[in-house]
PDB file of C-alpha atoms in Angstrom:
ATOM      1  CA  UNK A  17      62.519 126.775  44.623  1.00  0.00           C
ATOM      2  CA  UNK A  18      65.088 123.978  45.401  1.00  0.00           C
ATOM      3  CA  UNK A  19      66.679 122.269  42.104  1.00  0.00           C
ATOM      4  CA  UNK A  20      68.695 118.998  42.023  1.00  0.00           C
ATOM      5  CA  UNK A  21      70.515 117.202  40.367  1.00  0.00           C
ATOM      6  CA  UNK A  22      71.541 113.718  40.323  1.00  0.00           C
ATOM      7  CA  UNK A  23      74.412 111.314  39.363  1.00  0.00           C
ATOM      8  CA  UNK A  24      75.771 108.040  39.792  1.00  0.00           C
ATOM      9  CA  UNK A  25      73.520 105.693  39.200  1.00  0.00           C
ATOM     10  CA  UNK A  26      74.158 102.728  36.721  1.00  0.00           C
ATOM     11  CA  UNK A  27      74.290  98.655  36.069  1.00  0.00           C
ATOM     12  CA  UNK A  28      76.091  96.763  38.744  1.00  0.00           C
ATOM     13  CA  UNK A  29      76.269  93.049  39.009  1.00  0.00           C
ATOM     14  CA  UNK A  30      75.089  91.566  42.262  1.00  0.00           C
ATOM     15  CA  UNK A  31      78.011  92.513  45.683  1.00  0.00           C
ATOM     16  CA  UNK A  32      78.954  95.578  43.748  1.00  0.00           C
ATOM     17  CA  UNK A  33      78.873  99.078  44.738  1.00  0.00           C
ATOM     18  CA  UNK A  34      77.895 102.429  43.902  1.00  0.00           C
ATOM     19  CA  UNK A  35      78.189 105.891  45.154  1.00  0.00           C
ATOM     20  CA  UNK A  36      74.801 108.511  44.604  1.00  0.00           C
ATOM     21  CA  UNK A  37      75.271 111.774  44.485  1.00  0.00           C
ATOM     22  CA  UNK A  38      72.857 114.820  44.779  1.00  0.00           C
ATOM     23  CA  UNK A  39      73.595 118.577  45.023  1.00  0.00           C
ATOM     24  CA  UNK A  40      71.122 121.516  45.955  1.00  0.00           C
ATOM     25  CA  UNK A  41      71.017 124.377  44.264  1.00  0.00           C
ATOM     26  CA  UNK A  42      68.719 127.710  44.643  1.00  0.00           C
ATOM     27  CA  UNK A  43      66.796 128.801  47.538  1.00  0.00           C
ATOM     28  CA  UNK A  44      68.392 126.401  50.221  1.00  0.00           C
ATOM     29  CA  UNK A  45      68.123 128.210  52.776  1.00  0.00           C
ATOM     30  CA  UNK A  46      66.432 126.331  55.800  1.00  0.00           C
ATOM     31  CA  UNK A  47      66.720 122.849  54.542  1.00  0.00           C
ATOM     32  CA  UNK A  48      66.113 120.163  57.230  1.00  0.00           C
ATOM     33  CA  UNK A  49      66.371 117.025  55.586  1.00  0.00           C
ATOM     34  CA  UNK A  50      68.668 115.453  52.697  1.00  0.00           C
ATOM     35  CA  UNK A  51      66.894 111.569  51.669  1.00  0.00           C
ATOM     36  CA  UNK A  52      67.439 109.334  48.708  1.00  0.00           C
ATOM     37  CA  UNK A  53      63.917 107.387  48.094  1.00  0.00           C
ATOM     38  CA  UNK A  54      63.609 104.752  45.524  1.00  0.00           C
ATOM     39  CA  UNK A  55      60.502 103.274  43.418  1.00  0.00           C
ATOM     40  CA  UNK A  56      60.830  99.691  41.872  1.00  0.00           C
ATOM     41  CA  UNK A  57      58.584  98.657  38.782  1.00  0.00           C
ATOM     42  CA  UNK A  58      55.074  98.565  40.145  1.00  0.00           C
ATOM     43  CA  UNK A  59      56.023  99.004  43.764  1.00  0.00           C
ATOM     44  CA  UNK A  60      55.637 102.547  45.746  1.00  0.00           C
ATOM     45  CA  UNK A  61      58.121 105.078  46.207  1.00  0.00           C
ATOM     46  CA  UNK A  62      59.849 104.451  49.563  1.00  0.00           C
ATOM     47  CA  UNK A  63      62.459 105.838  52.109  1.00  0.00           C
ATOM     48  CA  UNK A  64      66.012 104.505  51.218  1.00  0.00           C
ATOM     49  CA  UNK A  65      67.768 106.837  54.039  1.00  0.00           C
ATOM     50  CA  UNK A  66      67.409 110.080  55.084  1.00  0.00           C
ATOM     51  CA  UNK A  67      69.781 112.711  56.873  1.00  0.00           C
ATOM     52  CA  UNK A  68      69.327 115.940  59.331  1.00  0.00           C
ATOM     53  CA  UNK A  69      71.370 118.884  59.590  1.00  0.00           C
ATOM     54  CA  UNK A  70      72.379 117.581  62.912  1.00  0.00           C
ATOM     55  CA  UNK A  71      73.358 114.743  61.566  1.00  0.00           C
ATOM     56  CA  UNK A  72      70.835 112.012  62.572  1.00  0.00           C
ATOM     57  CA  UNK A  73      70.526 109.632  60.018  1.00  0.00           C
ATOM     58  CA  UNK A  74      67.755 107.053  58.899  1.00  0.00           C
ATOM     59  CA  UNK A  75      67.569 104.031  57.011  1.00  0.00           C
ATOM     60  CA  UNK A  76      65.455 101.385  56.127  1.00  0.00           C
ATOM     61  CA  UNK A  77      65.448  97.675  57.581  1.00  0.00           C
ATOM     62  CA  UNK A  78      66.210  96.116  54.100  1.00  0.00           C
ATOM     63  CA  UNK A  79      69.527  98.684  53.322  1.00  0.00           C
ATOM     64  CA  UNK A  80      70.831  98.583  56.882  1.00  0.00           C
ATOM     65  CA  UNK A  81      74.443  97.513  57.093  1.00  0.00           C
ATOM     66  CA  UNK A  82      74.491  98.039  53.477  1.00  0.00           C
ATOM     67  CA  UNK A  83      74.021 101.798  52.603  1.00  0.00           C
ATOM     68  CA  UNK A  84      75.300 104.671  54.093  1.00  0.00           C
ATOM     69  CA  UNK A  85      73.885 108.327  53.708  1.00  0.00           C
ATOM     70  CA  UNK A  86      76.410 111.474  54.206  1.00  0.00           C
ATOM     71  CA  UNK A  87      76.108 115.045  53.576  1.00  0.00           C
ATOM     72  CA  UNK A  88      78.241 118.637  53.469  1.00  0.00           C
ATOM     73  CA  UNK A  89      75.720 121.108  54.557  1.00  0.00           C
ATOM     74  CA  UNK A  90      78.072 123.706  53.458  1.00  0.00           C
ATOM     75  CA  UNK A  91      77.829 122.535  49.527  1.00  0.00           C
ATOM     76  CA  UNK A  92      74.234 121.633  50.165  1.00  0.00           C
ATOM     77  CA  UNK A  93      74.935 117.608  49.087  1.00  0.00           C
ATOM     78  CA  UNK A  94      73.731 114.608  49.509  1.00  0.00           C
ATOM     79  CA  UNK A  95      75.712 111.449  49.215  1.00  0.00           C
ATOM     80  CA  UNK A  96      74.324 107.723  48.957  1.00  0.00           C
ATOM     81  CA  UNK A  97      76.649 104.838  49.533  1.00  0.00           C
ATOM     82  CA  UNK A  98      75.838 101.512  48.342  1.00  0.00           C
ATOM     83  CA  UNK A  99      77.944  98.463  48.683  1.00  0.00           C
ATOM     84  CA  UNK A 100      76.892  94.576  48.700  1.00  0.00           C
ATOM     85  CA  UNK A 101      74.084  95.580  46.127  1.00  0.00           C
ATOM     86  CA  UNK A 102      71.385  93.120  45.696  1.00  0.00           C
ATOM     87  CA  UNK A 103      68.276  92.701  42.357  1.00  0.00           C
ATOM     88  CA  UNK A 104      65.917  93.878  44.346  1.00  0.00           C
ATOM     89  CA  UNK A 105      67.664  97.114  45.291  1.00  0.00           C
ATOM     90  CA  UNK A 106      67.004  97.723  41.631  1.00  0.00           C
ATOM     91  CA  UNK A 107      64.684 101.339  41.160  1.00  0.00           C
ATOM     92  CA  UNK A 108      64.848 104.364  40.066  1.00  0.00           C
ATOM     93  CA  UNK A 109      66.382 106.247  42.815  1.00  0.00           C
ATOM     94  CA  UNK A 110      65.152 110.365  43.914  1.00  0.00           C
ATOM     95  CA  UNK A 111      66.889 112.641  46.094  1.00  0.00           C
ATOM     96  CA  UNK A 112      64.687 114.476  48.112  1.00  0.00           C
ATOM     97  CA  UNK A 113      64.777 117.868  50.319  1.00  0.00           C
ATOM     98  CA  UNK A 114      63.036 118.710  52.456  1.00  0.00           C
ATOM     99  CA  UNK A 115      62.211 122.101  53.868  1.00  0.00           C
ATOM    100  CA  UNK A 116      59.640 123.713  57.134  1.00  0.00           C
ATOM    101  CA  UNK A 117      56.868 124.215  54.487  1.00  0.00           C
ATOM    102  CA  UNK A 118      57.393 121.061  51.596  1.00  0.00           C
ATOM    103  CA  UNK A 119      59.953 119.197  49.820  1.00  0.00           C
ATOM    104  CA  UNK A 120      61.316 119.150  46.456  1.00  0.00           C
ATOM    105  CA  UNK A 121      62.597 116.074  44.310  1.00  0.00           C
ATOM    106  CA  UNK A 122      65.438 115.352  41.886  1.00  0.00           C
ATOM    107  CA  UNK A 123      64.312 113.462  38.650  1.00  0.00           C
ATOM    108  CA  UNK A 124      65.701 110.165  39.572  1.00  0.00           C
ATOM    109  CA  UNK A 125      68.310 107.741  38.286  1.00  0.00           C
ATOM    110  CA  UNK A 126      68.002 104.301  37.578  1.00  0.00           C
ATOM    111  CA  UNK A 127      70.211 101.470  39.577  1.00  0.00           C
ATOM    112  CA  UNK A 128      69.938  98.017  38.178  1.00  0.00           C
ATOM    113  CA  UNK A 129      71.226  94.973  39.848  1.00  0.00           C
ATOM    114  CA  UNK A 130      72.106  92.001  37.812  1.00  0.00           C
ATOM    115  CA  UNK A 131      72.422  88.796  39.144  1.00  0.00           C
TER     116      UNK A 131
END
């Protein structure tokens, strides 16, 4: 079992920034992939960025530019930088692990963008 746990999220007005952080804890042996996903209001859960242990990286069109995913594979953490933050960034945002035979999620924190 993989357990994490979250922090950062928050209000932010519209061109602010925050920082997400997530840290792994338990059997991490063997992860592959660290990933923040996010799920608006009535909308499906979808990839925000993802990172290997080689340090490829991933992100989607609408946070490119914008966001940028880092991680210390020796403290088993993920890291989620936002700046230039925009209302429909606004979602509950999950770190995500994953490992050769599943994945495992963090309970989520919420990120609202004001405008």
């Amino acid at each position: 079992q993989v357990q994490l746990v979250e922090s950062g999220g928050g209000l932010v007005q519209t061109g602010g920034s925050l920082r997400l952080s997530c840290a792994a804890s338990g059997s991490t042996f063997g992860i592959n992939s660290l990933g923040w996903y996010r799920q608006a209001p009535g909308k499906q859960r979808e990839l925000v960025a993802d990172i290997y242990r080689s340090g490829k990286t991933n992100y989607a069109d609408s946070v490119k530019g914008r966001f940028t995913i880092s991680r210390d594979n020796a403290k088993n953490t993920v890291d989620l930088q936002m700046n230039s933050l925009k209302p429909e960034d606004t979602a509950v945002y999950y770190c995500n692990v994953q490992k050769a035979y599943g994945g495992y999620w963090g309970q989520g924190t919420q990120v609202t963008v004001s405008s």
